[in-house]
Amino acid sequence: MKLEYKGQENVQASPEKVWSFIQDPQKVASCLPDLKSVEIKDDKNMVATVGVAVGPVRGTFKFNIELDPRPEENKMMVRIRGGGLGSAVDLTASADIKGQDDQTTLLDWQGQATVSGPAATVGGRVLDAQARRLIETVFANMGQKMSEA
């Protein structure tokens, strides 16, 4: 099952603060909902264990997360691969980072995911709604934490 999302998050922080935040795997990991544990491999790679609930499919999923900052393009790329409970997730996301005149930053984001296994069989609308909520929560959490930094 293929899923695609896009949206925007206006962050009450300068582009410099945003770049500093998104290049820190520990800070990015702290924005994941239902985070159980995180192992930072290096400055671009981590393994996160999160609680997942999609309809009747509930459990713990493990994801390899690769951060690929591209400051010269004003873009942050993220690749997430992993799964659990017999399900697999492969997600590629990006955010264009745009400084605004009022010293805020607009994150113009998009993502595409492929889901297979039991999580994909719960039905398109249930999975779609959960995945959208997850992505929007991550960006909202990032926006809030960047504003506080």
CSV table of N, CA and C in Angstrom, one decimal:
chain,number,residue,atom,x,y,z
A,1,MET,N,0.8,-1.2,0.0
A,1,MET,CA,0.0,0.0,0.0
A,1,MET,C,0.9,1.2,0.0
A,2,LYS,N,0.6,2.2,-0.9
A,2,LYS,CA,1.4,3.4,-1.0
A,2,LYS,C,0.6,4.6,-0.4
A,3,LEU,N,1.3,5.4,0.3
A,3,LEU,CA,0.6,6.6,0.9
A,3,LEU,C,1.5,7.8,0.6
A,4,GLU,N,0.8,8.9,0.4
A,4,GLU,CA,1.5,10.2,0.2
A,4,GLU,C,0.9,11.3,1.0
A,5,TYR,N,1.7,12.2,1.5
A,5,TYR,CA,1.3,13.2,2.4
A,5,TYR,C,2.1,14.5,2.1
A,6,LYS,N,1.5,15.6,2.4
A,6,LYS,CA,2.2,16.9,2.3
A,6,LYS,C,1.5,17.9,3.2
A,7,GLY,N,2.2,18.9,3.7
A,7,GLY,CA,1.7,19.9,4.6
A,7,GLY,C,2.7,20.9,4.9
A,8,GLN,N,2.4,21.8,5.8
A,8,GLN,CA,3.2,22.9,6.2
A,8,GLN,C,3.2,23.1,7.7
A,9,GLU,N,4.3,23.5,8.3
A,9,GLU,CA,4.4,23.8,9.7
A,9,GLU,C,5.1,25.1,9.8
A,10,ASN,N,4.5,26.1,10.4
A,10,ASN,CA,5.2,27.4,10.6
A,10,ASN,C,5.8,27.4,12.0
A,11,VAL,N,7.1,27.5,12.0
A,11,VAL,CA,7.9,27.4,13.2
A,11,VAL,C,8.3,28.7,13.8
A,12,GLN,N,8.1,29.0,15.0
A,12,GLN,CA,8.4,30.2,15.7
A,12,GLN,C,9.9,30.2,16.0
A,13,ALA,N,10.8,30.1,15.0
A,13,ALA,CA,12.2,30.0,15.2
A,13,ALA,C,12.9,30.4,13.9
A,14,SER,N,14.1,31.0,14.0
A,14,SER,CA,14.8,31.4,12.8
A,14,SER,C,15.3,30.1,12.0
A,15,PRO,N,15.6,30.3,10.7
A,15,PRO,CA,16.1,29.1,10.0
A,15,PRO,C,17.4,28.5,10.6
A,16,GLU,N,18.2,29.4,11.2
A,16,GLU,CA,19.4,28.9,11.8
A,16,GLU,C,19.1,28.0,13.0
A,17,LYS,N,18.1,28.3,13.8
A,17,LYS,CA,17.7,27.5,14.9
A,17,LYS,C,17.1,26.2,14.4
A,18,VAL,N,16.4,26.3,13.3
A,18,VAL,CA,15.7,25.1,12.7
A,18,VAL,C,16.8,24.1,12.2
A,19,TRP,N,17.8,24.6,11.5
A,19,TRP,CA,18.9,23.8,11.0
A,19,TRP,C,19.7,23.2,12.1
A,20,SER,N,20.0,23.9,13.2
A,20,SER,CA,20.7,23.4,14.3
A,20,SER,C,19.9,22.2,14.9
A,21,PHE,N,18.6,22.4,15.0
A,21,PHE,CA,17.7,21.3,15.6
A,21,PHE,C,17.7,20.1,14.8
A,22,ILE,N,17.4,20.2,13.5
A,22,ILE,CA,17.1,19.1,12.6
A,22,ILE,C,18.4,18.3,12.3
A,23,GLN,N,19.6,18.9,12.6
A,23,GLN,CA,20.8,18.1,12.4
A,23,GLN,C,21.3,17.4,13.6
A,24,ASP,N,20.4,17.4,14.7
A,24,ASP,CA,20.8,16.7,15.9
A,24,ASP,C,19.8,15.5,16.0
A,25,PRO,N,20.3,14.3,15.8
A,25,PRO,CA,19.4,13.1,15.8
A,25,PRO,C,18.7,12.9,17.1
A,26,GLN,N,19.3,13.2,18.3
A,26,GLN,CA,18.7,13.1,19.6
A,26,GLN,C,17.4,14.0,19.6
A,27,LYS,N,17.6,15.3,19.2
A,27,LYS,CA,16.5,16.2,19.2
A,27,LYS,C,15.4,15.8,18.2
A,28,VAL,N,15.7,15.3,17.1
A,28,VAL,CA,14.7,14.8,16.1
A,28,VAL,C,14.0,13.6,16.7
A,29,ALA,N,14.7,12.7,17.3
A,29,ALA,CA,14.1,11.5,17.9
A,29,ALA,C,13.1,11.9,19.0
A,30,SER,N,13.4,12.9,19.7
A,30,SER,CA,12.5,13.3,20.8
A,30,SER,C,11.1,13.8,20.3
A,31,CYS,N,11.0,14.0,19.0
A,31,CYS,CA,9.7,14.4,18.4
A,31,CYS,C,8.8,13.3,18.0
A,32,LEU,N,9.4,12.1,18.0
A,32,LEU,CA,8.6,10.9,17.6
A,32,LEU,C,7.5,10.6,18.7
A,33,PRO,N,6.3,10.4,18.3
A,33,PRO,CA,5.3,10.0,19.3
A,33,PRO,C,5.5,8.6,19.7
A,34,ASP,N,5.2,8.3,21.0
A,34,ASP,CA,5.2,7.0,21.5
A,34,ASP,C,6.6,6.4,21.4
A,35,LEU,N,7.7,7.2,21.6
A,35,LEU,CA,9.1,6.7,21.5
A,35,LEU,C,9.4,5.9,22.7
A,36,LYS,N,9.8,4.7,22.5
A,36,LYS,CA,10.2,3.8,23.6
A,36,LYS,C,11.7,3.9,23.9
A,37,SER,N,12.5,3.9,22.8
A,37,SER,CA,14.0,4.0,23.0
A,37,SER,C,14.6,4.5,21.7
A,38,VAL,N,15.8,5.0,21.8
A,38,VAL,CA,16.5,5.5,20.6
A,38,VAL,C,18.0,5.2,20.8
A,39,GLU,N,18.6,4.7,19.7
A,39,GLU,CA,20.0,4.4,19.7
A,39,GLU,C,20.6,5.3,18.6
A,40,ILE,N,21.5,6.3,19.0
A,40,ILE,CA,22.1,7.1,18.0
A,40,ILE,C,23.3,6.4,17.5
A,41,LYS,N,23.4,6.2,16.2
A,41,LYS,CA,24.5,5.5,15.6
A,41,LYS,C,25.6,6.4,15.2
A,42,ASP,N,25.3,7.6,14.6
A,42,ASP,CA,26.2,8.6,14.3
A,42,ASP,C,25.4,9.9,14.1
A,43,ASP,N,26.0,10.9,13.5
A,43,ASP,CA,25.3,12.2,13.4
A,43,ASP,C,24.2,12.2,12.4
A,44,LYS,N,24.0,11.1,11.6
A,44,LYS,CA,22.9,11.1,10.6
A,44,LYS,C,22.0,9.8,10.8
A,45,ASN,N,22.4,8.9,11.6
A,45,ASN,CA,21.6,7.6,11.7
A,45,ASN,C,21.3,7.3,13.1
A,46,MET,N,20.1,6.7,13.2
A,46,MET,CA,19.6,6.3,14.5
A,46,MET,C,18.6,5.1,14.4
A,47,VAL,N,18.4,4.4,15.4
A,47,VAL,CA,17.4,3.3,15.5
A,47,VAL,C,16.5,3.7,16.5
A,48,ALA,N,15.2,3.8,16.2
A,48,ALA,CA,14.1,4.2,17.1
A,48,ALA,C,13.1,3.1,17.3
A,49,THR,N,12.7,2.8,18.5
A,49,THR,CA,11.7,1.8,18.8
A,49,THR,C,10.5,2.6,19.3
A,50,VAL,N,9.4,2.5,18.6
A,50,VAL,CA,8.2,3.2,18.9
A,50,VAL,C,7.0,2.3,19.1
A,51,GLY,N,6.0,2.8,19.9
A,51,GLY,CA,4.7,2.1,20.0
A,51,GLY,C,3.8,2.5,18.8
A,52,VAL,N,3.2,1.5,18.2
A,52,VAL,CA,2.4,1.7,17.0
A,52,VAL,C,1.0,1.1,17.2
A,53,ALA,N,0.0,1.8,16.8
A,53,ALA,CA,-1.4,1.3,16.9
A,53,ALA,C,-2.1,1.7,15.6
A,54,VAL,N,-2.4,0.7,14.8
A,54,VAL,CA,-3.2,1.0,13.5
A,54,VAL,C,-4.3,0.0,13.6
A,55,GLY,N,-5.5,0.5,13.9
A,55,GLY,CA,-6.7,-0.3,14.1
A,55,GLY,C,-6.4,-1.4,15.1
A,56,PRO,N,-6.6,-2.7,14.7
A,56,PRO,CA,-6.3,-3.8,15.7
A,56,PRO,C,-4.8,-4.2,15.8
A,57,VAL,N,-4.0,-3.6,14.9
A,57,VAL,CA,-2.6,-3.9,14.9
A,57,VAL,C,-1.9,-3.0,15.9
A,58,ARG,N,-1.4,-3.6,17.0
A,58,ARG,CA,-0.7,-2.8,18.0
A,58,ARG,C,0.5,-3.5,18.5
A,59,GLY,N,1.6,-2.7,18.7
A,59,GLY,CA,2.8,-3.3,19.1
A,59,GLY,C,4.0,-2.4,19.0
A,60,THR,N,5.2,-2.9,19.0
A,60,THR,CA,6.4,-2.1,18.9
A,60,THR,C,7.0,-2.3,17.6
A,61,PHE,N,7.4,-1.2,16.9
A,61,PHE,CA,8.1,-1.2,15.7
A,61,PHE,C,9.4,-0.6,15.9
A,62,LYS,N,10.4,-1.1,15.1
A,62,LYS,CA,11.8,-0.6,15.1
A,62,LYS,C,12.1,0.0,13.8
A,63,PHE,N,12.6,1.2,13.8
A,63,PHE,CA,12.9,1.9,12.5
A,63,PHE,C,14.3,2.4,12.5
A,64,ASN,N,15.0,2.2,11.3
A,64,ASN,CA,16.2,2.8,11.0
A,64,ASN,C,15.9,4.1,10.4
A,65,ILE,N,16.5,5.2,11.0
A,65,ILE,CA,16.2,6.5,10.5
A,65,ILE,C,17.5,7.2,10.0
A,66,GLU,N,17.5,7.7,8.8
A,66,GLU,CA,18.6,8.4,8.3
A,66,GLU,C,18.3,9.8,8.0
A,67,LEU,N,19.0,10.7,8.6
A,67,LEU,CA,18.8,12.2,8.3
A,67,LEU,C,19.8,12.6,7.2
A,68,ASP,N,19.3,13.3,6.3
A,68,ASP,CA,20.1,13.8,5.2
A,68,ASP,C,19.9,15.3,5.0
A,69,PRO,N,20.6,16.1,5.8
A,69,PRO,CA,20.4,17.5,5.6
A,69,PRO,C,21.1,18.0,4.4
A,70,ARG,N,20.5,18.9,3.7
A,70,ARG,CA,21.0,19.5,2.5
A,70,ARG,C,20.9,21.0,2.5
A,71,PRO,N,21.7,21.7,3.4
A,71,PRO,CA,21.6,23.1,3.6
A,71,PRO,C,21.8,23.9,2.3
A,72,GLU,N,22.6,23.4,1.3
A,72,GLU,CA,22.8,24.2,0.1
A,72,GLU,C,21.5,24.2,-0.7
A,73,GLU,N,20.5,23.3,-0.5
A,73,GLU,CA,19.3,23.2,-1.2
A,73,GLU,C,18.1,23.7,-0.3
A,74,ASN,N,18.4,24.1,1.0
A,74,ASN,CA,17.4,24.5,2.0
A,74,ASN,C,16.4,23.4,2.2
A,75,LYS,N,16.9,22.1,2.2
A,75,LYS,CA,16.1,20.9,2.3
A,75,LYS,C,16.6,19.9,3.3
A,76,MET,N,15.7,19.3,4.0
A,76,MET,CA,16.1,18.2,4.9
A,76,MET,C,15.4,16.9,4.3
A,77,MET,N,16.2,15.9,4.1
A,77,MET,CA,15.6,14.6,3.7
A,77,MET,C,15.7,13.6,4.8
A,78,VAL,N,14.7,12.7,4.9
A,78,VAL,CA,14.7,11.7,5.9
A,78,VAL,C,14.2,10.4,5.3
A,79,ARG,N,14.9,9.3,5.6
A,79,ARG,CA,14.5,8.0,5.2
A,79,ARG,C,14.3,7.1,6.4
A,80,ILE,N,13.1,6.5,6.4
A,80,ILE,CA,12.8,5.6,7.6
A,80,ILE,C,12.4,4.3,7.0
A,81,ARG,N,13.1,3.2,7.5
A,81,ARG,CA,12.8,1.9,7.1
A,81,ARG,C,12.8,1.0,8.3
A,82,GLY,N,11.8,0.1,8.3
A,82,GLY,CA,11.7,-0.9,9.4
A,82,GLY,C,10.3,-1.4,9.6
A,83,GLY,N,10.0,-1.8,10.8
A,83,GLY,CA,8.6,-2.3,11.0
A,83,GLY,C,8.6,-3.2,12.2
A,84,GLY,N,7.6,-4.0,12.3
A,84,GLY,CA,7.3,-4.9,13.4
A,84,GLY,C,6.0,-5.6,13.2
A,85,LEU,N,5.8,-6.7,14.0
A,85,LEU,CA,4.6,-7.5,13.9
A,85,LEU,C,4.3,-8.0,12.5
A,86,GLY,N,5.4,-8.3,11.7
A,86,GLY,CA,5.2,-8.8,10.4
A,86,GLY,C,4.9,-7.7,9.3
A,87,SER,N,4.9,-6.5,9.7
A,87,SER,CA,4.6,-5.4,8.8
A,87,SER,C,5.9,-4.6,8.5
A,88,ALA,N,6.0,-4.1,7.3
A,88,ALA,CA,7.2,-3.3,7.0
A,88,ALA,C,6.8,-1.9,6.5
A,89,VAL,N,7.6,-0.9,6.8
A,89,VAL,CA,7.4,0.5,6.4
A,89,VAL,C,8.6,1.0,5.8
A,90,ASP,N,8.5,1.7,4.6
A,90,ASP,CA,9.6,2.3,3.9
A,90,ASP,C,9.1,3.7,3.6
A,91,LEU,N,9.6,4.8,4.3
A,91,LEU,CA,9.1,6.1,4.1
A,91,LEU,C,10.3,7.0,3.7
A,92,THR,N,10.0,7.9,2.8
A,92,THR,CA,11.0,8.9,2.4
A,92,THR,C,10.2,10.2,2.5
A,93,ALA,N,10.8,11.2,3.3
A,93,ALA,CA,10.2,12.5,3.5
A,93,ALA,C,11.2,13.6,3.3
A,94,SER,N,10.7,14.8,3.0
A,94,SER,CA,11.6,15.9,2.8
A,94,SER,C,10.8,17.1,3.3
A,95,ALA,N,11.6,18.1,3.7
A,95,ALA,CA,11.0,19.4,4.1
A,95,ALA,C,11.9,20.5,3.5
A,96,ASP,N,11.2,21.4,2.8
A,96,ASP,CA,11.9,22.6,2.3
A,96,ASP,C,11.8,23.6,3.5
A,97,ILE,N,13.0,24.2,3.8
A,97,ILE,CA,13.1,25.1,4.9
A,97,ILE,C,13.2,26.6,4.4
A,98,LYS,N,12.1,27.3,4.7
A,98,LYS,CA,12.0,28.7,4.1
A,98,LYS,C,11.9,29.7,5.2
A,99,GLY,N,12.9,30.6,5.3
A,99,GLY,CA,12.9,31.7,6.3
A,99,GLY,C,11.8,32.7,5.9
A,100,GLN,N,11.1,33.2,6.8
A,100,GLN,CA,10.1,34.2,6.6
A,100,GLN,C,10.5,35.6,7.1
A,101,ASP,N,9.9,36.6,6.6
A,101,ASP,CA,10.2,38.0,7.0
A,101,ASP,C,10.1,38.3,8.5
A,102,ASP,N,9.2,37.5,9.1
A,102,ASP,CA,8.9,37.8,10.6
A,102,ASP,C,9.8,36.9,11.5
A,103,GLN,N,10.9,36.4,10.9
A,103,GLN,CA,11.9,35.6,11.7
A,103,GLN,C,11.3,34.2,12.1
A,104,THR,N,10.3,33.8,11.4
A,104,THR,CA,9.8,32.4,11.6
A,104,THR,C,10.3,31.6,10.4
A,105,THR,N,10.1,30.3,10.5
A,105,THR,CA,10.5,29.4,9.4
A,105,THR,C,9.4,28.5,9.0
A,106,LEU,N,9.1,28.4,7.7
A,106,LEU,CA,8.1,27.6,7.1
A,106,LEU,C,8.7,26.3,6.7
A,107,LEU,N,8.2,25.1,7.2
A,107,LEU,CA,8.6,23.8,6.8
A,107,LEU,C,7.5,23.3,5.8
A,108,ASP,N,7.9,23.3,4.6
A,108,ASP,CA,7.0,22.8,3.5
A,108,ASP,C,7.4,21.3,3.3
A,109,TRP,N,6.6,20.4,3.8
A,109,TRP,CA,7.0,19.0,3.9
A,109,TRP,C,6.1,18.1,3.0
A,110,GLN,N,6.7,17.0,2.6
A,110,GLN,CA,6.0,15.9,1.9
A,110,GLN,C,6.6,14.6,2.2
A,111,GLY,N,5.9,13.6,2.1
A,111,GLY,CA,6.4,12.2,2.3
A,111,GLY,C,5.6,11.2,1.5
A,112,GLN,N,6.3,10.1,1.2
A,112,GLN,CA,5.7,9.0,0.6
A,112,GLN,C,6.1,7.7,1.4
A,113,ALA,N,5.2,6.9,1.6
A,113,ALA,CA,5.4,5.6,2.4
A,113,ALA,C,4.8,4.4,1.6
A,114,THR,N,5.5,3.3,1.8
A,114,THR,CA,5.0,2.0,1.4
A,114,THR,C,4.9,1.2,2.6
A,115,VAL,N,3.7,0.6,2.8
A,115,VAL,CA,3.4,-0.2,4.0
A,115,VAL,C,3.0,-1.6,3.5
A,116,SER,N,3.5,-2.7,4.1
A,116,SER,CA,3.1,-4.0,3.7
A,116,SER,C,2.9,-4.8,5.0
A,117,GLY,N,2.2,-6.0,4.9
A,117,GLY,CA,2.0,-6.8,6.0
A,117,GLY,C,0.6,-6.5,6.7
A,118,PRO,N,0.4,-7.0,8.0
A,118,PRO,CA,-0.8,-6.8,8.6
A,118,PRO,C,-1.3,-5.3,8.8
A,119,ALA,N,-0.3,-4.4,9.0
A,119,ALA,CA,-0.7,-3.0,9.1
A,119,ALA,C,-1.3,-2.5,7.8
A,120,ALA,N,-1.0,-3.0,6.7
A,120,ALA,CA,-1.5,-2.6,5.4
A,120,ALA,C,-2.9,-3.2,5.1
A,121,THR,N,-3.2,-4.3,5.8
A,121,THR,CA,-4.5,-5.0,5.6
A,121,THR,C,-5.7,-4.4,6.4
A,122,VAL,N,-5.4,-3.5,7.3
A,122,VAL,CA,-6.5,-2.9,8.2
A,122,VAL,C,-7.4,-2.0,7.4
A,123,GLY,N,-7.1,-1.7,6.2
A,123,GLY,CA,-7.9,-0.9,5.4
A,123,GLY,C,-7.3,0.5,5.2
A,124,GLY,N,-7.5,1.0,3.9
A,124,GLY,CA,-6.8,2.2,3.5
A,124,GLY,C,-7.1,3.4,4.4
A,125,ARG,N,-8.4,3.6,4.7
A,125,ARG,CA,-8.8,4.8,5.4
A,125,ARG,C,-8.2,4.8,6.9
A,126,VAL,N,-8.2,3.7,7.5
A,126,VAL,CA,-7.7,3.6,8.9
A,126,VAL,C,-6.2,3.9,8.9
A,127,LEU,N,-5.5,3.2,8.0
A,127,LEU,CA,-4.0,3.3,7.9
A,127,LEU,C,-3.7,4.7,7.5
A,128,ASP,N,-4.4,5.2,6.5
A,128,ASP,CA,-4.1,6.6,6.0
A,128,ASP,C,-4.3,7.6,7.1
A,129,ALA,N,-5.4,7.5,7.9
A,129,ALA,CA,-5.6,8.5,9.0
A,129,ALA,C,-4.5,8.4,10.0
A,130,GLN,N,-4.1,7.2,10.4
A,130,GLN,CA,-3.1,7.0,11.4
A,130,GLN,C,-1.8,7.5,11.0
A,131,ALA,N,-1.4,7.2,9.7
A,131,ALA,CA,-0.1,7.7,9.2
A,131,ALA,C,-0.1,9.2,9.1
A,132,ARG,N,-1.2,9.8,8.6
A,132,ARG,CA,-1.3,11.2,8.6
A,132,ARG,C,-1.1,11.9,9.9
A,133,ARG,N,-1.8,11.3,10.9
A,133,ARG,CA,-1.7,11.8,12.3
A,133,ARG,C,-0.3,11.7,12.8
A,134,LEU,N,0.4,10.6,12.5
A,134,LEU,CA,1.8,10.4,13.0
A,134,LEU,C,2.7,11.5,12.4
A,135,ILE,N,2.6,11.7,11.1
A,135,ILE,CA,3.5,12.6,10.4
A,135,ILE,C,3.2,14.0,10.9
A,136,GLU,N,1.9,14.4,11.0
A,136,GLU,CA,1.6,15.7,11.5
A,136,GLU,C,2.0,16.0,12.9
A,137,THR,N,1.9,14.9,13.7
A,137,THR,CA,2.4,15.0,15.1
A,137,THR,C,3.9,15.3,15.2
A,138,VAL,N,4.7,14.5,14.4
A,138,VAL,CA,6.1,14.7,14.4
A,138,VAL,C,6.5,16.2,14.0
A,139,PHE,N,5.9,16.7,13.0
A,139,PHE,CA,6.2,18.1,12.6
A,139,PHE,C,5.7,19.1,13.6
A,140,ALA,N,4.5,18.8,14.2
A,140,ALA,CA,4.0,19.8,15.2
A,140,ALA,C,5.0,19.7,16.5
A,141,ASN,N,5.4,18.5,16.8
A,141,ASN,CA,6.4,18.4,18.0
A,141,ASN,C,7.7,19.1,17.7
A,142,MET,N,8.1,19.0,16.4
A,142,MET,CA,9.4,19.7,16.0
A,142,MET,C,9.2,21.2,16.1
A,143,GLY,N,8.1,21.6,15.6
A,143,GLY,CA,7.8,23.1,15.7
A,143,GLY,C,7.8,23.6,17.1
A,144,GLN,N,7.1,22.9,18.0
A,144,GLN,CA,7.0,23.3,19.4
A,144,GLN,C,8.4,23.3,20.0
A,145,LYS,N,9.2,22.2,19.8
A,145,LYS,CA,10.5,22.1,20.5
A,145,LYS,C,11.5,23.2,19.9
A,146,MET,N,11.4,23.4,18.6
A,146,MET,CA,12.3,24.4,18.0
A,146,MET,C,11.9,25.8,18.6
A,147,SER,N,10.6,26.1,18.8
A,147,SER,CA,10.2,27.4,19.3
A,147,SER,C,10.7,27.6,20.7
A,148,GLU,N,10.8,26.5,21.5
A,148,GLU,CA,11.2,26.6,22.9
A,148,GLU,C,12.8,26.7,23.0
A,149,ALA,N,13.5,26.3,22.0
A,149,ALA,CA,15.0,26.2,22.1
A,149,ALA,C,15.6,27.6,22.1
